[in-house]
Amino acid sequence: MLLFLHLLTRAGGGSFLESVVGEGLANEVVYYVTWLFTVVPDDSHTYAYAANLFLCLVFLMVARYVSRTRPTLPRRERRALADVRTYVQDSVKTRKAQLYKEYLQQSVGSEFMS
């Protein structure tokens, strides 16, 4: 990315970059890129480009490794999980509510229940 920005700042005296991102952001980009390349000695610019390219490739490989998708469940297992969820919603939760209501009636007494 840094290499690309450096090429954009050098192409056409920066007028292309200004037309793409605007004058304010173009000035900021030119300032930081030129500062970075003034820190690097003139005879080491090739090495800086190579190091930048190498880092970009390393970051791309790391991103590819990290962003691997996990395998999804087969259709049969998804259907089985949906059936279990339906059973829990319909049978287990209604039975739990009924038993809890009976427990409250027994422990508190029916005079407090409305």
Short mmCIF file of C-alpha atoms in Angstrom, two decimals:
data_model
loop_
_atom_site.label_atom_id
_atom_site.label_comp_id
_atom_site.label_asym_id
_atom_site.label_seq_id
_atom_site.Cartn_x
_atom_site.Cartn_y
_atom_site.Cartn_z
CA MET A 1 0.00 0.00 0.00
CA LEU A 2 2.82 2.33 0.85
CA LEU A 3 4.46 1.61 -2.49
CA PHE A 4 1.20 2.35 -4.28
CA LEU A 5 0.74 5.62 -2.38
CA HIS A 6 4.31 6.62 -3.16
CA LEU A 7 3.73 5.99 -6.85
CA LEU A 8 0.50 8.01 -6.75
CA THR A 9 2.22 10.97 -5.11
CA ARG A 10 4.93 10.95 -7.76
CA ALA A 11 2.59 10.51 -10.75
CA GLY A 12 1.59 13.79 -12.35
CA GLY A 13 2.89 15.96 -9.53
CA GLY A 14 0.12 14.78 -7.19
CA SER A 15 -2.72 16.20 -9.29
CA PHE A 16 -4.10 12.71 -9.92
CA LEU A 17 -4.14 11.95 -6.21
CA GLU A 18 -5.88 15.27 -5.47
CA SER A 19 -8.56 14.52 -8.04
CA VAL A 20 -9.21 11.10 -6.52
CA VAL A 21 -9.23 11.78 -2.76
CA GLY A 22 -9.42 15.55 -2.46
CA GLU A 23 -6.88 18.23 -1.67
CA GLY A 24 -6.75 17.87 2.12
CA LEU A 25 -6.24 14.12 2.22
CA ALA A 26 -3.84 14.27 -0.71
CA ASN A 27 -1.66 16.77 1.17
CA GLU A 28 -1.62 14.48 4.22
CA VAL A 29 -0.68 11.44 2.16
CA VAL A 30 2.07 13.32 0.34
CA TYR A 31 3.43 14.67 3.64
CA TYR A 32 3.65 11.26 5.35
CA VAL A 33 4.94 9.37 2.32
CA THR A 34 7.63 11.94 1.55
CA TRP A 35 8.62 12.04 5.22
CA LEU A 36 8.99 8.26 5.24
CA PHE A 37 11.13 8.26 2.13
CA THR A 38 13.33 11.07 3.44
CA VAL A 39 14.09 8.90 6.47
CA VAL A 40 15.23 6.08 4.18
CA PRO A 41 18.54 6.92 2.45
CA ASP A 42 18.47 7.30 -1.34
CA ASP A 43 20.58 4.21 -1.98
CA SER A 44 18.21 2.08 0.14
CA HIS A 45 14.92 2.91 -1.61
CA THR A 46 15.05 -0.37 -3.52
CA TYR A 47 15.43 -2.28 -0.28
CA ALA A 48 12.57 -0.30 1.24
CA TYR A 49 10.36 -1.22 -1.72
CA ALA A 50 11.35 -4.87 -1.41
CA ALA A 51 10.73 -4.89 2.35
CA ASN A 52 7.36 -3.25 1.82
CA LEU A 53 6.40 -5.81 -0.81
CA PHE A 54 7.56 -8.64 1.44
CA LEU A 55 5.52 -7.32 4.38
CA CYS A 56 2.45 -6.98 2.16
CA LEU A 57 2.81 -10.59 1.04
CA VAL A 58 3.29 -11.79 4.62
CA PHE A 59 0.19 -9.88 5.77
CA LEU A 60 -1.83 -11.31 2.88
CA MET A 61 -0.79 -14.85 3.78
CA VAL A 62 -1.59 -14.30 7.45
CA ALA A 63 -4.99 -12.84 6.53
CA ARG A 64 -5.70 -15.80 4.30
CA TYR A 65 -4.75 -18.24 7.06
CA VAL A 66 -6.75 -16.43 9.76
CA SER A 67 -9.89 -15.93 7.70
CA ARG A 68 -10.48 -19.54 6.79
CA THR A 69 -14.14 -20.39 7.12
CA ARG A 70 -15.27 -23.14 9.38
CA PRO A 71 -17.11 -26.02 7.78
CA THR A 72 -20.89 -25.84 8.10
CA LEU A 73 -23.10 -28.56 9.42
CA PRO A 74 -24.56 -31.02 6.95
CA ARG A 75 -28.25 -30.72 6.15
CA ARG A 76 -29.14 -33.77 8.25
CA GLU A 77 -27.48 -32.35 11.39
CA ARG A 78 -29.08 -28.93 10.88
CA ARG A 79 -32.49 -30.59 10.61
CA ALA A 80 -31.81 -32.63 13.77
CA LEU A 81 -30.81 -29.48 15.67
CA ALA A 82 -33.94 -27.70 14.44
CA ASP A 83 -36.07 -30.62 15.64
CA VAL A 84 -34.42 -30.54 19.06
CA ARG A 85 -34.97 -26.78 19.30
CA THR A 86 -38.64 -27.19 18.39
CA TYR A 87 -39.04 -29.95 20.98
CA VAL A 88 -37.43 -27.80 23.68
CA GLN A 89 -39.56 -24.76 22.79
CA ASP A 90 -42.84 -26.68 22.64
CA SER A 91 -42.57 -29.44 25.22
CA VAL A 92 -39.85 -28.71 27.72
CA LYS A 93 -40.52 -25.01 28.30
CA THR A 94 -44.29 -25.43 28.66
CA ARG A 95 -43.79 -28.34 31.09
CA LYS A 96 -41.26 -26.31 33.05
CA ALA A 97 -43.66 -23.37 33.32
CA GLN A 98 -46.45 -25.69 34.45
CA LEU A 99 -44.29 -27.36 37.11
CA TYR A 100 -43.03 -23.99 38.37
CA LYS A 101 -46.59 -22.71 38.69
CA GLU A 102 -47.57 -25.84 40.68
CA TYR A 103 -44.52 -25.38 42.91
CA LEU A 104 -45.46 -21.77 43.63
CA GLN A 105 -49.02 -22.78 44.47
CA GLN A 106 -47.80 -25.41 46.90
CA SER A 107 -45.13 -23.29 48.57
CA VAL A 108 -46.87 -19.90 48.77
CA GLY A 109 -50.43 -21.01 48.96
CA SER A 110 -53.31 -20.49 46.64
CA GLU A 111 -54.55 -17.33 48.40
CA PHE A 112 -51.61 -15.29 47.03
CA MET A 113 -51.90 -16.62 43.49
CA SER A 114 -54.16 -14.74 41.15
#
